[in-house]
mmCIF file of C-alpha atoms in Angstrom:
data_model
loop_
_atom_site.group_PDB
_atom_site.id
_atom_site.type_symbol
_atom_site.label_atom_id
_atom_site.label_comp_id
_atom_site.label_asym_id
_atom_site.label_seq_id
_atom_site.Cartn_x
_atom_site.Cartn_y
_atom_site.Cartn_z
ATOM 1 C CA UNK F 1 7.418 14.125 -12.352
ATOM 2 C CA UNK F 2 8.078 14.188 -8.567
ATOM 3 C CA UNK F 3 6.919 10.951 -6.394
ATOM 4 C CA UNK F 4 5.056 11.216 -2.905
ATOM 5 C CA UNK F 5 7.114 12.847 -0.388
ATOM 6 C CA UNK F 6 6.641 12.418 3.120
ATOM 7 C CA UNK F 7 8.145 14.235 5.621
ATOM 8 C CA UNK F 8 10.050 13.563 7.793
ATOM 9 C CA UNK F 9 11.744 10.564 7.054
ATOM 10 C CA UNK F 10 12.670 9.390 10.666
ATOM 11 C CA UNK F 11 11.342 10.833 13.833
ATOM 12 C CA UNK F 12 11.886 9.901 17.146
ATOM 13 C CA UNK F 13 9.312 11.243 20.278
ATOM 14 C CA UNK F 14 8.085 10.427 23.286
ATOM 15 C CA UNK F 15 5.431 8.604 25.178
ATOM 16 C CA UNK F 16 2.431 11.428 25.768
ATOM 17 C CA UNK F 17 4.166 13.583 22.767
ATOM 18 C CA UNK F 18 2.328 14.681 19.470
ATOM 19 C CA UNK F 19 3.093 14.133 16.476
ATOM 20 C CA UNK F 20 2.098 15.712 13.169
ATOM 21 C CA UNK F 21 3.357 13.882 9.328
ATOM 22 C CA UNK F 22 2.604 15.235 6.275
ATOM 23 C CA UNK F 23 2.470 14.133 3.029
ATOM 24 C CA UNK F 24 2.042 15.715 -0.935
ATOM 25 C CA UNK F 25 0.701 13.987 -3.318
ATOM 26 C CA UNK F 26 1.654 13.614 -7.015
ATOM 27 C CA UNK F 27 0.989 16.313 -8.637
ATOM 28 C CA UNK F 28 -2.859 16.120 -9.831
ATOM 29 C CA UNK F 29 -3.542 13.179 -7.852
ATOM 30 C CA UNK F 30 -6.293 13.931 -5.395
ATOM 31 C CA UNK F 31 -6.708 11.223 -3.105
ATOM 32 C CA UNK F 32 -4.635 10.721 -0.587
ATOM 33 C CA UNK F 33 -4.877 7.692 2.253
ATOM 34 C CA UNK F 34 -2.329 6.747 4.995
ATOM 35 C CA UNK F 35 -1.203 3.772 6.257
ATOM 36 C CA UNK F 36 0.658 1.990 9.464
ATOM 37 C CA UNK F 37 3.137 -0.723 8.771
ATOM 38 C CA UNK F 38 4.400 -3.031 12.153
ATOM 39 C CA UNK F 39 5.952 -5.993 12.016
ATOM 40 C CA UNK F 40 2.977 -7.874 13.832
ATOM 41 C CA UNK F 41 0.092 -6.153 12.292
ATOM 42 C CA UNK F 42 1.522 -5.288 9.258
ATOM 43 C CA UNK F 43 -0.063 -2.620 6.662
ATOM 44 C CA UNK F 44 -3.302 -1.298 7.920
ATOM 45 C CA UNK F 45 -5.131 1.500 6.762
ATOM 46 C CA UNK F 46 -5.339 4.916 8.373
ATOM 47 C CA UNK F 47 -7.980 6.630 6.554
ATOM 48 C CA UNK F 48 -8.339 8.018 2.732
ATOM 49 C CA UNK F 49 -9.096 11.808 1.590
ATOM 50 C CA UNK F 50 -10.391 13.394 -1.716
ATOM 51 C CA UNK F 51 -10.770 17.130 -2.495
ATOM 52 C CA UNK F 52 -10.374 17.612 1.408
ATOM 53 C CA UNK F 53 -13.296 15.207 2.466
ATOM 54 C CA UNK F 54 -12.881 11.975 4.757
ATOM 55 C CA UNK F 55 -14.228 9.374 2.741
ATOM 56 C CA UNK F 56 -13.079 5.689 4.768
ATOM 57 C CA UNK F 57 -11.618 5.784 8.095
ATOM 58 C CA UNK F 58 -9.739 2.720 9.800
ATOM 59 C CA UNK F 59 -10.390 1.010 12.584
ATOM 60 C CA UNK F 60 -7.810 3.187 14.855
ATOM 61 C CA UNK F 61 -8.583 5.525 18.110
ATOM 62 C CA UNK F 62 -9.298 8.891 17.890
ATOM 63 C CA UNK F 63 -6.009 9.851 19.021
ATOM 64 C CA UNK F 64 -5.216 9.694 14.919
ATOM 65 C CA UNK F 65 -6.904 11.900 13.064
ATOM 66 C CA UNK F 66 -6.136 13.619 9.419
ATOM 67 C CA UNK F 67 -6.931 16.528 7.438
ATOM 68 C CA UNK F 68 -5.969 17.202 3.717
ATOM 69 C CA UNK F 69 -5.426 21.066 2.332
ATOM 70 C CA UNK F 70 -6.536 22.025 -0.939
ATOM 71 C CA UNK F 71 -3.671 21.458 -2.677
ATOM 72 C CA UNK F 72 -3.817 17.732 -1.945
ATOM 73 C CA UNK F 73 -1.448 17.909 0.391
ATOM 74 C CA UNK F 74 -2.139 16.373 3.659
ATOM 75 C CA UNK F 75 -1.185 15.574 7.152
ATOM 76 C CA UNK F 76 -1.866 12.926 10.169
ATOM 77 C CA UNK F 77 -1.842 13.656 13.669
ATOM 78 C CA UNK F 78 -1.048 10.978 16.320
ATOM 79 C CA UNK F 79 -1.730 12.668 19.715
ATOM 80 C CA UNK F 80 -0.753 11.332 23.438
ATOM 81 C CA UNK F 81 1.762 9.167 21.526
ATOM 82 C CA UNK F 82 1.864 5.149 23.271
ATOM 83 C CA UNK F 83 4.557 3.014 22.577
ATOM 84 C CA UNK F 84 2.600 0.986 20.128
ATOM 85 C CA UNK F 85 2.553 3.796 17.826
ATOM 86 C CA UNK F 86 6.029 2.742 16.954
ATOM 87 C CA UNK F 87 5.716 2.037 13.219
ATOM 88 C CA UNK F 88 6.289 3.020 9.223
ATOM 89 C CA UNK F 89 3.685 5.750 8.671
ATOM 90 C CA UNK F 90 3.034 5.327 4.616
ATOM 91 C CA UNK F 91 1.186 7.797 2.562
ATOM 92 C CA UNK F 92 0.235 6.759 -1.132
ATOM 93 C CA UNK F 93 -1.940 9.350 -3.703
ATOM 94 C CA UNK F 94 -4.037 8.046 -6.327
ATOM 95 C CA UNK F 95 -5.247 9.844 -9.487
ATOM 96 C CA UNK F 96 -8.533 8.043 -9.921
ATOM 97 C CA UNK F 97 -9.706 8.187 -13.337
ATOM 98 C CA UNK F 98 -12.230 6.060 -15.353
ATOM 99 C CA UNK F 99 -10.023 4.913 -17.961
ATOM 100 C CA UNK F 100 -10.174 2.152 -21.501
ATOM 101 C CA UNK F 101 -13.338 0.536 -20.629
ATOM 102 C CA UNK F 102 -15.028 2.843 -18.203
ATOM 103 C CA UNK F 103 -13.075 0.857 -15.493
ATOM 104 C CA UNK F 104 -11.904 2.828 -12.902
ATOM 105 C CA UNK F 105 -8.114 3.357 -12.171
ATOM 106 C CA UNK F 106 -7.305 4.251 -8.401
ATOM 107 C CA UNK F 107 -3.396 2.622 -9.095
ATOM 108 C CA UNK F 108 -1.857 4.078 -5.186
ATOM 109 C CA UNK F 109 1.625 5.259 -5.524
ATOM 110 C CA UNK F 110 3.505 5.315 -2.408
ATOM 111 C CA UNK F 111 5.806 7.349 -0.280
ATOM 112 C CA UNK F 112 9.173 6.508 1.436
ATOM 113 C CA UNK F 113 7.193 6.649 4.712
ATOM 114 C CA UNK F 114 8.315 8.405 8.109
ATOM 115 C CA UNK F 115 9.480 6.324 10.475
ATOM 116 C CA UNK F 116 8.077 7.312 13.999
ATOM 117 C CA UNK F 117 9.873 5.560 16.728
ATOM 118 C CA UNK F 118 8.128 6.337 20.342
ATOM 119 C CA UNK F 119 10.064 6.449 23.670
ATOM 120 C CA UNK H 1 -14.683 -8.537 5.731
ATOM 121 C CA UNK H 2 -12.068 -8.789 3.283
ATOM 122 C CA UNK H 3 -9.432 -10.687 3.796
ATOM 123 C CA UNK H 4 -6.236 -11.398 1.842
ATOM 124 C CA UNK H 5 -3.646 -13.984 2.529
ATOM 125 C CA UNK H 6 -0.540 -14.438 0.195
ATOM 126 C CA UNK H 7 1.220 -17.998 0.447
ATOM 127 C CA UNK H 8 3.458 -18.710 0.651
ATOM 128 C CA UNK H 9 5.502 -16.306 3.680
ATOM 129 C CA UNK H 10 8.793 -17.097 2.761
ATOM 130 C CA UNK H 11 10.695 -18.454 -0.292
ATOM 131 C CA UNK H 12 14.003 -19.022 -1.515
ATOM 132 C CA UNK H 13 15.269 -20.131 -5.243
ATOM 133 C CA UNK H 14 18.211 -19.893 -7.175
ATOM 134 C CA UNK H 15 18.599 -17.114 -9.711
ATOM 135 C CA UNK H 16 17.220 -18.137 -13.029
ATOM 136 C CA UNK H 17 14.274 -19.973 -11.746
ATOM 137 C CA UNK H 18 10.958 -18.865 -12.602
ATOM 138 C CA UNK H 19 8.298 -18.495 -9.741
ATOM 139 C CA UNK H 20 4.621 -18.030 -8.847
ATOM 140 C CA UNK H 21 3.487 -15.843 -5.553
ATOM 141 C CA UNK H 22 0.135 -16.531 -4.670
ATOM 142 C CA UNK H 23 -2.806 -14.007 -3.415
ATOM 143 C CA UNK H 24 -6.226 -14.677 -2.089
ATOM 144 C CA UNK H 25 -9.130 -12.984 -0.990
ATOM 145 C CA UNK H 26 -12.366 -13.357 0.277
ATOM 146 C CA UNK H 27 -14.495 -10.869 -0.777
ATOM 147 C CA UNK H 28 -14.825 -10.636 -4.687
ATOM 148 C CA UNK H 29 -16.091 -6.931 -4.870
ATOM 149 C CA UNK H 30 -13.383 -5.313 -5.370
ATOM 150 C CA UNK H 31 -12.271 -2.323 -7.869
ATOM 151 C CA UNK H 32 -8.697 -3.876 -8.894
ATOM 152 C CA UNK H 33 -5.693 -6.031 -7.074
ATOM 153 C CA UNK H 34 -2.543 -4.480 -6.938
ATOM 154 C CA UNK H 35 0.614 -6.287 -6.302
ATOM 155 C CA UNK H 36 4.009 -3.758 -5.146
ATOM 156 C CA UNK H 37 7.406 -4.911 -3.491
ATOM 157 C CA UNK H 38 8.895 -3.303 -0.691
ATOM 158 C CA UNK H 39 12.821 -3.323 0.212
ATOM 159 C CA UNK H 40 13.923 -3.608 3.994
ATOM 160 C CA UNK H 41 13.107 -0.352 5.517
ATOM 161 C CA UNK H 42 11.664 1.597 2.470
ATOM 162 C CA UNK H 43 8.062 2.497 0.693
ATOM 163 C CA UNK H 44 6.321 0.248 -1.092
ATOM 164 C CA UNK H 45 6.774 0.416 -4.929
ATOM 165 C CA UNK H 46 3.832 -0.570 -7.166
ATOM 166 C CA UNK H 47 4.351 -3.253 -9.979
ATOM 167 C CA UNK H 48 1.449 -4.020 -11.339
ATOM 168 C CA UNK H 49 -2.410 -3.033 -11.142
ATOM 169 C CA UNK H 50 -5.451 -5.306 -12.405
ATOM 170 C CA UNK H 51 -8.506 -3.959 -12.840
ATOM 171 C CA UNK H 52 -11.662 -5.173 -11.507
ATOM 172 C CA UNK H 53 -13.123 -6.995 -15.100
ATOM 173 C CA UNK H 54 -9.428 -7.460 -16.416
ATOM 174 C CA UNK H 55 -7.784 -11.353 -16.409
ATOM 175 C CA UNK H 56 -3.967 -10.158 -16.666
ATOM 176 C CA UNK H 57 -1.591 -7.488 -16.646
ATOM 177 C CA UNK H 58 2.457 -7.917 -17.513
ATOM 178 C CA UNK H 59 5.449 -5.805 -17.234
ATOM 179 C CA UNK H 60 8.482 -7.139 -18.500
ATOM 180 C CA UNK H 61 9.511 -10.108 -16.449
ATOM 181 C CA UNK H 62 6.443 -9.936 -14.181
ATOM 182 C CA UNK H 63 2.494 -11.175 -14.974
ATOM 183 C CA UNK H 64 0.202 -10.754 -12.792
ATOM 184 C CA UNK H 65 -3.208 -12.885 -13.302
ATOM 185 C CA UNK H 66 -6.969 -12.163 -11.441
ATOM 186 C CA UNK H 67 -9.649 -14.452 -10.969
ATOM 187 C CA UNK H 68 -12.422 -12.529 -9.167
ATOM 188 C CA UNK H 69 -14.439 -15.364 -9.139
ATOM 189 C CA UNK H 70 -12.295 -17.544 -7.317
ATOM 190 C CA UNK H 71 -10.684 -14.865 -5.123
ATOM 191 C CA UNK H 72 -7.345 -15.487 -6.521
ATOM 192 C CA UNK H 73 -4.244 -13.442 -7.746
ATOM 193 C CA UNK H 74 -0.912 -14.474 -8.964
ATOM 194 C CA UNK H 75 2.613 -13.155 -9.822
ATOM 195 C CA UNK H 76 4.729 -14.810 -11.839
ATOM 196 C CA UNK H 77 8.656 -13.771 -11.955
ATOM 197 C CA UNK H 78 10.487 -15.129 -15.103
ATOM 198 C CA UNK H 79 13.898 -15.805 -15.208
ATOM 199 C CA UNK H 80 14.475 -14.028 -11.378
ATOM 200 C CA UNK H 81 17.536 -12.318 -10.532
ATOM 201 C CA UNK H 82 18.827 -11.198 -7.073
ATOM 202 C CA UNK H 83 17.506 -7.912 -7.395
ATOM 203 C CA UNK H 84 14.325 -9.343 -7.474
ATOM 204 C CA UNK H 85 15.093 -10.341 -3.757
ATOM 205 C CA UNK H 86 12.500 -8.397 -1.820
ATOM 206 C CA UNK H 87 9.070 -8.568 0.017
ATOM 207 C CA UNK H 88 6.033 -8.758 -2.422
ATOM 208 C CA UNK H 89 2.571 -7.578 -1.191
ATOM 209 C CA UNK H 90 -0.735 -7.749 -2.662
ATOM 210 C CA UNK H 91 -3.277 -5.287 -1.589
ATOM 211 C CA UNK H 92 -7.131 -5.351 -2.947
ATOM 212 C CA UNK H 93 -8.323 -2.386 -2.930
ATOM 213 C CA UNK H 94 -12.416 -1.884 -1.854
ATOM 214 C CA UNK H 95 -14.257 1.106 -0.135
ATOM 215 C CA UNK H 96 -11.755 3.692 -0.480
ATOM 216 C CA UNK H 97 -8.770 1.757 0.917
ATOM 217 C CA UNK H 98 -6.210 -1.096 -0.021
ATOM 218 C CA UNK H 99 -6.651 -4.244 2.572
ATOM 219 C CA UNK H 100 -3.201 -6.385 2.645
ATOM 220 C CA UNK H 101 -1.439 -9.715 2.597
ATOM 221 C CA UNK H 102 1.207 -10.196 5.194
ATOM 222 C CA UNK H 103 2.815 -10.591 1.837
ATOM 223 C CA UNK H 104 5.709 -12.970 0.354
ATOM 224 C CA UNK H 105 9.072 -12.833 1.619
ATOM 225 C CA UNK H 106 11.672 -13.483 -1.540
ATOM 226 C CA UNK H 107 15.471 -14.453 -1.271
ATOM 227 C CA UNK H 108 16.923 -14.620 -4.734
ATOM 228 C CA UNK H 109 20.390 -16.993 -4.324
ATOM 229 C CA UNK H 110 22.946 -16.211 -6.803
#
């Protein structure tokens, strides 16, 4: 069974640039949520999707926004890119089931990440 | 707000030695803890997930304990090796999104 890919891997742009990642899920997972990873904020979330709807949104300026398709797949756009948008851009897909119990499982399962370096 | 802090940053042992990472958090409404390593300049890989009413989860050498009550989490490594040299993060997971230690930095000497 294949993992979460993210493309690209690396990805180098500059100051005022766009900047589009994308991400597919496991397959049969439906939520999807992105994260930013920097060495003095460390991981903070993005925003989540399910079945194409925004359900939680980080505390991050509009300049990053998301979308996901309706095969699960999904992508984030950073626009007028800053330098502090230098980071690991992860991506992790959840299956979210009620399992043994009734408890619910939402175990995240993460991607490689794309590395965006800004210039 | 939730927030989780994982003590301590840094550690280093020597291979063999069994050891205990530490999570807390300050919000005890949460839907599970999940604890995952990460390798310099990779993803994050999951180890372990706790649900929200569960005490204790283990996968071979790991065990990962939750006390909701107390806002606490722990991993404990058995018998580490120096592939278990990594960083370990715990993330709680509430409202749609997983909120993070700055996690534990591990050195494994051989």
């Amino acid at each position: 069974k294949a993992g979460v890919t993210q493309t690209p891997r690396y990805l180098i742009k500059t100051r005022g640039q766009q900047v589009t990642l994308s991400c597919s899920p496991i397959s049969g997972h439906r939520s999807v949520s992105w994260y930013q990873q920097t060495p003095g904020q460390g991981l903070q979330f993005l925003f989540e999707y399910f079945s194409e709807t925004q359900r939680n949104k980080g505390n991050f300026p509009g300049r990053f926004s998301g979308r996901q398709f309706s095969n699960s797949r999904s992508e984030m756009n950073v626009s007028t890119l800053e330098l502090g948008d230098s980071a690991l851009y992860l991506c992790a897909s959840s299956l979210e089931f009620f399992g043994r119990g009734q408890l619910l499982n939402t175990e995240a399962f993460f991607g490689q990440g794309t590395r965006l370096t800004v210039v | 707000k939730q927030e989780v802090t994982q003590i301590p940053a840094a550690l280093s042992v020597p291979e063999g030695e069994n050891l205990v990472l530490n999570c807390s958090f300050t919000d005890s409404a949460i839907y599970n803890l999940q604890w995952f390593r990460q390798d310099p300049g990779k993803g994050l890989t999951s180890l372990l997930l706790i649900q929200s009413s569960q005490r204790e989860q283990t996968s071979g050498r790991l065990n990962a304990s939750l006390d909701k009550s107390s806002g606490r989490s722990t991993l404990y490594i058995a018998a580490s090796q120096p592939g278990d040299s990594a960083t370990y993060l715990c993330a709680v997971d509430s409202n749609y999104q997983l909120i993070w230690g700055a996690g534990t930095k591990l050195i494994i000497k051989p």
